[in-house]
């Protein structure tokens, strides 16, 4: 006989009903992790969709009304909107509630949110390292967090009990959970996510300028490496604007290092230094192998894409 599923929270309230909130809501429902799911989004249309597709049991026009009586409040809005939401919900939070967020930058969110958290409520910041280039309530799926990392960056006011409970939620949604300091999180993310996104945006921008000369070729031959840049560069403009504005120092640090490396390769190409290029590419190939061995990506060629005739 299988043990009955025990919900971790009674009532979970999501503020912002886009990709991450909808994926969490679907996963929470699938695994029976909460008794009730409440939602708020600033857009009437998004709130209506959330009800229509069954993400939420109930939606509210204001963030304050949505968090009344919730055990867990999950802030799923762009990083730049976290502070204003925290201020709006503060008077409505239940004593003993836990507020968390899913923002891609942690120090700026902690600065914006922590000051508004009333006594008797805890704040445990979190960041799931999972996403797609799609946005909105229809883009979510329950398996988004399977075998992905979720990083918790507890603050001085995060109690061990609330942190452990939130960790259990993420683990039961299929994520691997680690805890780290918020500043360290922001530096690591600048390396593995934020700067690579900036480079993708830039490369697509370069092709856009070239496209004015040979537009049809940029589209026609985009099945090679450029296609992966275009996928990343299609990511939500609001979200990424906020990431770069709020993780400024770490991104500028990594971007400086990136520029130095680029000059090393540029010089090797100019000087015809094949040994330098070969040694460099051997090192980077080993990193890719490490990612596959850690189970963070597939070893299948072209990320396991099924090649259709049109893809060429
Ligand atoms: P999303 O799909 O664009 O959803 C965000 C939602 O928040 C939208 O429905 C938006 O409404 C709503 N919203 C914005 N400002 C609001 C406000 N002041 N009050 C109420 N609702 C508001 O974005 P997402 O990808 O889920 O990202 C949400 C958070 O997760 C961000 O902080 C992001 O950094 C983080 N994150 C994203 C990813 C990723 O890959 N996408 C991964 C990990 C973490 P409108 O549609 O009307 O603007």
XYZ file of C-alpha atoms and ligand atoms in Angstrom:
360
model
C 0.000 0.000 0.000
C 1.407 3.422 -0.951
C 1.543 6.112 1.750
C -1.000 8.952 1.354
C 0.396 12.171 -0.133
C 0.804 14.802 2.579
C 0.631 18.424 1.366
C 3.520 20.591 2.538
C 1.432 23.791 2.676
C -2.273 24.460 3.083
C -2.521 27.555 0.928
C 0.084 28.765 -1.547
C -0.304 32.191 -3.157
C 1.528 33.127 -6.360
C 2.096 36.758 -7.264
C 2.819 36.992 -11.001
C 1.355 34.103 -13.014
C 3.913 33.566 -15.780
C 6.218 30.720 -16.768
C 7.712 29.967 -13.343
C 4.499 30.367 -11.307
C 2.463 28.282 -13.754
C 5.108 25.531 -13.769
C 5.184 25.521 -9.958
C 1.381 25.489 -9.754
C 1.134 22.542 -12.161
C 3.846 20.660 -10.305
C 2.297 21.379 -6.884
C -1.031 20.051 -8.177
C 0.512 16.985 -9.786
C 2.333 15.976 -6.603
C -0.371 17.140 -4.156
C 1.935 19.575 -2.347
C -0.696 22.156 -1.315
C -4.400 22.075 -0.539
C -5.192 25.360 -2.274
C -3.498 27.536 -4.902
C -4.296 31.244 -5.067
C -3.018 33.716 -7.629
C -2.651 37.354 -8.519
C -1.292 38.965 -11.678
C -1.513 42.590 -12.710
C -3.056 41.682 -16.047
C -6.808 40.897 -16.205
C -6.180 38.618 -19.143
C -3.503 36.584 -17.327
C -5.749 36.167 -14.270
C -8.574 34.931 -16.512
C -6.256 32.449 -18.267
C -4.969 31.160 -14.911
C -8.523 30.315 -13.882
C -9.503 28.956 -17.279
C -6.600 26.472 -17.454
C -6.887 25.519 -13.782
C -3.591 26.908 -12.485
C -5.318 28.530 -9.512
C -8.369 27.696 -7.436
C -9.008 31.392 -7.067
C -7.488 34.658 -8.355
C -7.598 38.147 -6.842
C -7.346 41.592 -8.396
C -4.829 42.748 -5.791
C -1.694 41.125 -4.413
C -2.777 41.999 -0.861
C -6.062 40.084 -1.143
C -4.285 37.088 -2.716
C -1.876 36.560 0.188
C -4.495 36.707 2.976
C -4.347 33.402 4.889
C -1.542 31.926 2.744
C 1.154 29.761 4.399
C 3.498 30.276 1.486
C 3.654 33.357 -0.735
C 5.766 32.992 -3.888
C 6.840 36.208 -5.630
C 7.112 35.340 -9.348
C 7.286 38.836 -10.852
C 10.325 40.354 -12.628
C 13.140 41.252 -10.225
C 12.485 45.000 -10.587
C 8.888 44.588 -9.347
C 9.675 42.563 -6.191
C 10.027 45.548 -3.821
C 6.747 47.188 -4.798
C 4.917 43.836 -4.396
C 6.525 43.192 -0.995
C 5.341 46.606 0.218
C 1.814 45.945 -1.056
C 1.420 42.507 0.566
C 3.133 43.275 3.893
C -0.008 44.349 5.848
C -1.935 41.296 4.588
C 0.523 38.517 5.460
C -0.573 35.879 7.954
C 1.494 35.444 11.113
C 3.784 32.431 10.627
C 3.669 32.695 6.820
C 6.732 32.204 4.658
C 7.470 34.571 1.773
C 9.774 33.315 -0.952
C 10.667 34.476 -4.450
C 12.047 32.940 -7.633
C 14.030 35.937 -8.858
C 17.122 35.362 -10.974
C 19.177 37.837 -8.899
C 19.329 37.466 -5.129
C 21.113 40.401 -3.432
C 18.897 43.021 -5.106
C 15.723 41.067 -4.305
C 16.756 40.672 -0.661
C 17.473 44.418 -0.452
C 14.096 45.240 -2.020
C 11.951 42.722 -0.116
C 13.450 42.003 3.333
C 12.750 45.474 4.748
C 8.997 45.001 4.145
C 8.685 41.584 5.830
C 6.787 42.078 9.095
C 7.698 40.440 12.414
C 6.282 36.924 12.640
C 6.745 36.290 8.895
C 9.892 34.742 7.402
C 11.529 35.385 4.057
C 13.467 32.587 2.316
C 14.793 33.692 -1.103
C 15.064 31.042 -3.814
C 16.013 30.709 -7.469
C 15.157 27.699 -9.640
C 17.778 27.280 -12.373
C 15.179 26.240 -14.896
C 13.331 28.139 -17.563
C 12.601 28.478 -21.225
C 12.467 31.411 -23.631
C 8.658 31.431 -23.297
C 6.628 33.620 -20.926
C 3.136 33.778 -19.535
C 0.653 31.426 -17.841
C 0.273 29.059 -20.794
C 4.014 28.412 -21.073
C 4.379 26.442 -17.821
C 4.772 22.683 -17.495
C 4.913 20.453 -14.411
C 8.267 18.861 -15.207
C 10.206 22.117 -15.644
C 12.119 21.633 -12.381
C 12.865 17.905 -12.726
C 16.564 17.290 -12.094
C 17.268 21.048 -12.178
C 18.873 22.989 -9.364
C 17.017 25.307 -7.046
C 19.314 27.576 -5.016
C 18.112 28.871 -1.648
C 19.891 31.946 -0.271
C 18.578 32.182 3.311
C 19.012 35.474 5.139
C 19.541 36.084 8.870
C 15.770 36.147 9.270
C 15.085 32.851 7.456
C 14.363 30.241 10.149
C 15.767 26.712 9.714
C 12.180 25.321 9.859
C 10.872 27.554 7.062
C 13.981 26.885 4.963
C 13.640 23.110 5.426
C 9.952 23.241 4.487
C 10.678 25.223 1.322
C 13.523 22.842 0.472
C 11.050 19.946 0.786
C 8.664 21.696 -1.634
C 11.379 22.100 -4.288
C 12.645 18.573 -3.790
C 9.150 17.140 -4.184
C 8.796 19.146 -7.417
C 11.862 17.216 -8.641
C 14.599 19.808 -8.065
C 18.007 19.347 -6.473
C 18.421 21.970 -3.773
C 21.557 23.787 -2.597
C 21.986 26.703 -0.222
C 24.443 29.537 -0.735
C 25.165 33.118 0.152
C 23.306 35.651 -2.036
C 26.480 37.442 -3.239
C 28.028 34.143 -4.268
C 24.800 33.186 -6.057
C 24.882 36.402 -8.088
C 28.489 35.847 -9.169
C 27.878 32.205 -10.126
C 24.761 33.156 -12.101
C 26.637 35.941 -13.872
C 28.991 33.223 -15.182
C 26.544 30.444 -16.017
C 23.511 32.419 -17.151
C 23.526 36.202 -17.205
C 26.675 36.901 -19.267
C 25.937 34.044 -21.740
C 22.514 35.629 -22.315
C 24.148 39.000 -22.941
C 26.525 37.409 -25.454
C 23.588 35.729 -27.225
C 21.695 39.036 -27.379
C 24.823 40.675 -28.807
C 25.469 37.984 -31.438
C 21.879 38.152 -32.655
C 22.244 41.939 -32.732
C 25.351 41.571 -34.937
C 23.423 39.293 -37.311
C 20.557 41.779 -37.298
C 22.918 44.502 -38.522
C 24.380 42.150 -41.127
C 20.856 41.103 -42.045
C 20.294 44.525 -43.502
C 22.806 43.367 -46.147
C 21.926 39.687 -46.535
C 18.748 39.099 -44.583
C 17.668 35.927 -46.327
C 20.972 34.177 -45.566
C 20.818 34.920 -41.827
C 17.435 33.180 -41.673
C 18.209 30.458 -44.196
C 21.405 29.155 -42.570
C 20.401 29.719 -38.948
C 20.260 25.937 -38.377
C 23.907 26.079 -37.264
C 25.199 27.474 -33.936
C 23.438 30.784 -34.466
C 20.038 29.127 -33.934
C 20.882 28.472 -30.278
C 21.791 32.130 -29.827
C 18.437 33.157 -31.302
C 16.574 30.893 -28.861
C 18.324 32.480 -25.873
C 17.949 35.966 -27.348
C 14.174 35.418 -27.560
C 13.977 35.380 -23.729
C 11.638 37.790 -21.968
C 12.901 41.405 -22.410
C 11.479 42.667 -19.087
C 12.973 39.838 -17.073
C 16.404 40.193 -18.659
C 16.448 43.988 -18.506
C 15.903 43.661 -14.743
C 18.564 40.945 -14.380
C 21.240 43.181 -15.948
C 20.159 46.278 -14.020
C 20.204 44.450 -10.683
C 23.225 42.136 -11.093
C 25.296 44.924 -12.592
C 28.592 44.466 -10.695
C 28.890 40.697 -11.177
C 27.914 40.880 -14.861
C 30.390 43.704 -15.547
C 33.121 41.708 -13.766
C 32.478 38.581 -15.864
C 32.024 40.608 -19.046
C 35.477 42.169 -18.452
C 36.999 38.699 -18.133
C 35.099 37.566 -21.230
C 36.513 40.476 -23.238
C 40.053 39.557 -22.154
C 39.538 35.936 -23.273
C 38.097 37.139 -26.562
C 41.234 39.181 -27.183
C 43.383 36.096 -26.469
C 41.504 34.143 -29.160
C 41.436 37.113 -31.515
C 45.216 37.396 -31.229
C 45.701 33.628 -31.753
C 43.619 33.810 -34.943
C 45.492 36.863 -36.180
C 48.873 35.232 -35.455
C 47.806 31.880 -36.944
C 48.517 30.240 -33.557
C 46.758 26.898 -34.081
C 48.308 25.359 -30.954
C 46.774 28.071 -28.765
C 43.341 27.639 -30.381
C 43.492 23.829 -30.168
C 44.527 23.823 -26.501
C 41.791 26.342 -25.676
C 39.079 24.318 -27.413
C 40.271 21.105 -25.708
C 39.773 22.776 -22.330
C 36.286 23.999 -23.219
C 35.279 20.591 -24.598
C 36.219 19.034 -21.241
C 33.813 21.441 -19.511
C 30.974 20.278 -21.768
C 31.794 16.656 -20.852
C 31.646 17.575 -17.169
C 28.157 19.073 -17.620
C 26.906 15.883 -19.305
C 28.509 13.676 -16.648
C 26.760 15.774 -13.969
C 23.432 14.961 -15.691
C 22.746 18.629 -16.507
C 22.394 18.052 -20.270
C 22.055 15.341 -22.869
C 25.011 13.815 -24.709
C 22.824 13.442 -27.808
C 24.061 15.389 -30.835
C 22.487 18.849 -31.256
C 20.897 18.608 -27.756
C 18.775 15.640 -28.909
C 16.814 17.658 -31.456
C 14.930 15.693 -34.054
C 16.170 17.042 -37.357
C 13.380 17.617 -39.825
C 13.883 17.963 -43.564
C 13.331 21.711 -43.297
C 16.083 22.045 -40.647
C 18.580 20.697 -43.179
P 6.822 35.780 -16.984
O 6.419 34.514 -17.667
O 6.972 37.018 -17.799
O 5.806 36.061 -15.783
C 5.861 37.186 -14.965
C 4.446 37.573 -14.644
O 4.455 38.583 -13.634
C 3.684 38.144 -15.853
O 2.434 37.505 -15.968
C 3.568 39.619 -15.487
O 2.395 40.231 -15.990
C 3.485 39.562 -13.980
N 3.825 40.826 -13.341
C 4.804 41.698 -13.667
N 4.804 42.741 -12.814
C 3.804 42.516 -11.935
C 3.288 43.239 -10.824
N 3.827 44.400 -10.441
N 2.233 42.717 -10.158
C 1.671 41.549 -10.540
N 2.105 40.810 -11.597
C 3.167 41.296 -12.272
O 8.210 35.604 -16.199
P 8.859 34.314 -15.535
O 9.784 33.708 -16.527
O 7.835 33.485 -14.873
O 9.786 35.055 -14.464
C 9.303 35.395 -13.189
C 10.483 35.494 -12.238
O 11.204 34.254 -12.274
C 11.477 36.591 -12.574
O 11.895 37.233 -11.398
C 12.651 35.839 -13.184
O 13.888 36.497 -12.922
C 12.567 34.493 -12.479
N 13.102 33.347 -13.227
C 12.837 33.223 -14.568
C 13.375 32.133 -15.243
C 13.157 31.982 -16.743
O 13.971 31.360 -17.419
N 12.078 32.503 -17.301
C 14.105 31.162 -14.567
C 14.279 31.301 -13.195
C 13.777 32.397 -12.528
P 2.414 40.873 -17.465
O 2.340 39.742 -18.408
O 1.198 41.723 -17.464
O 3.679 41.663 -17.591
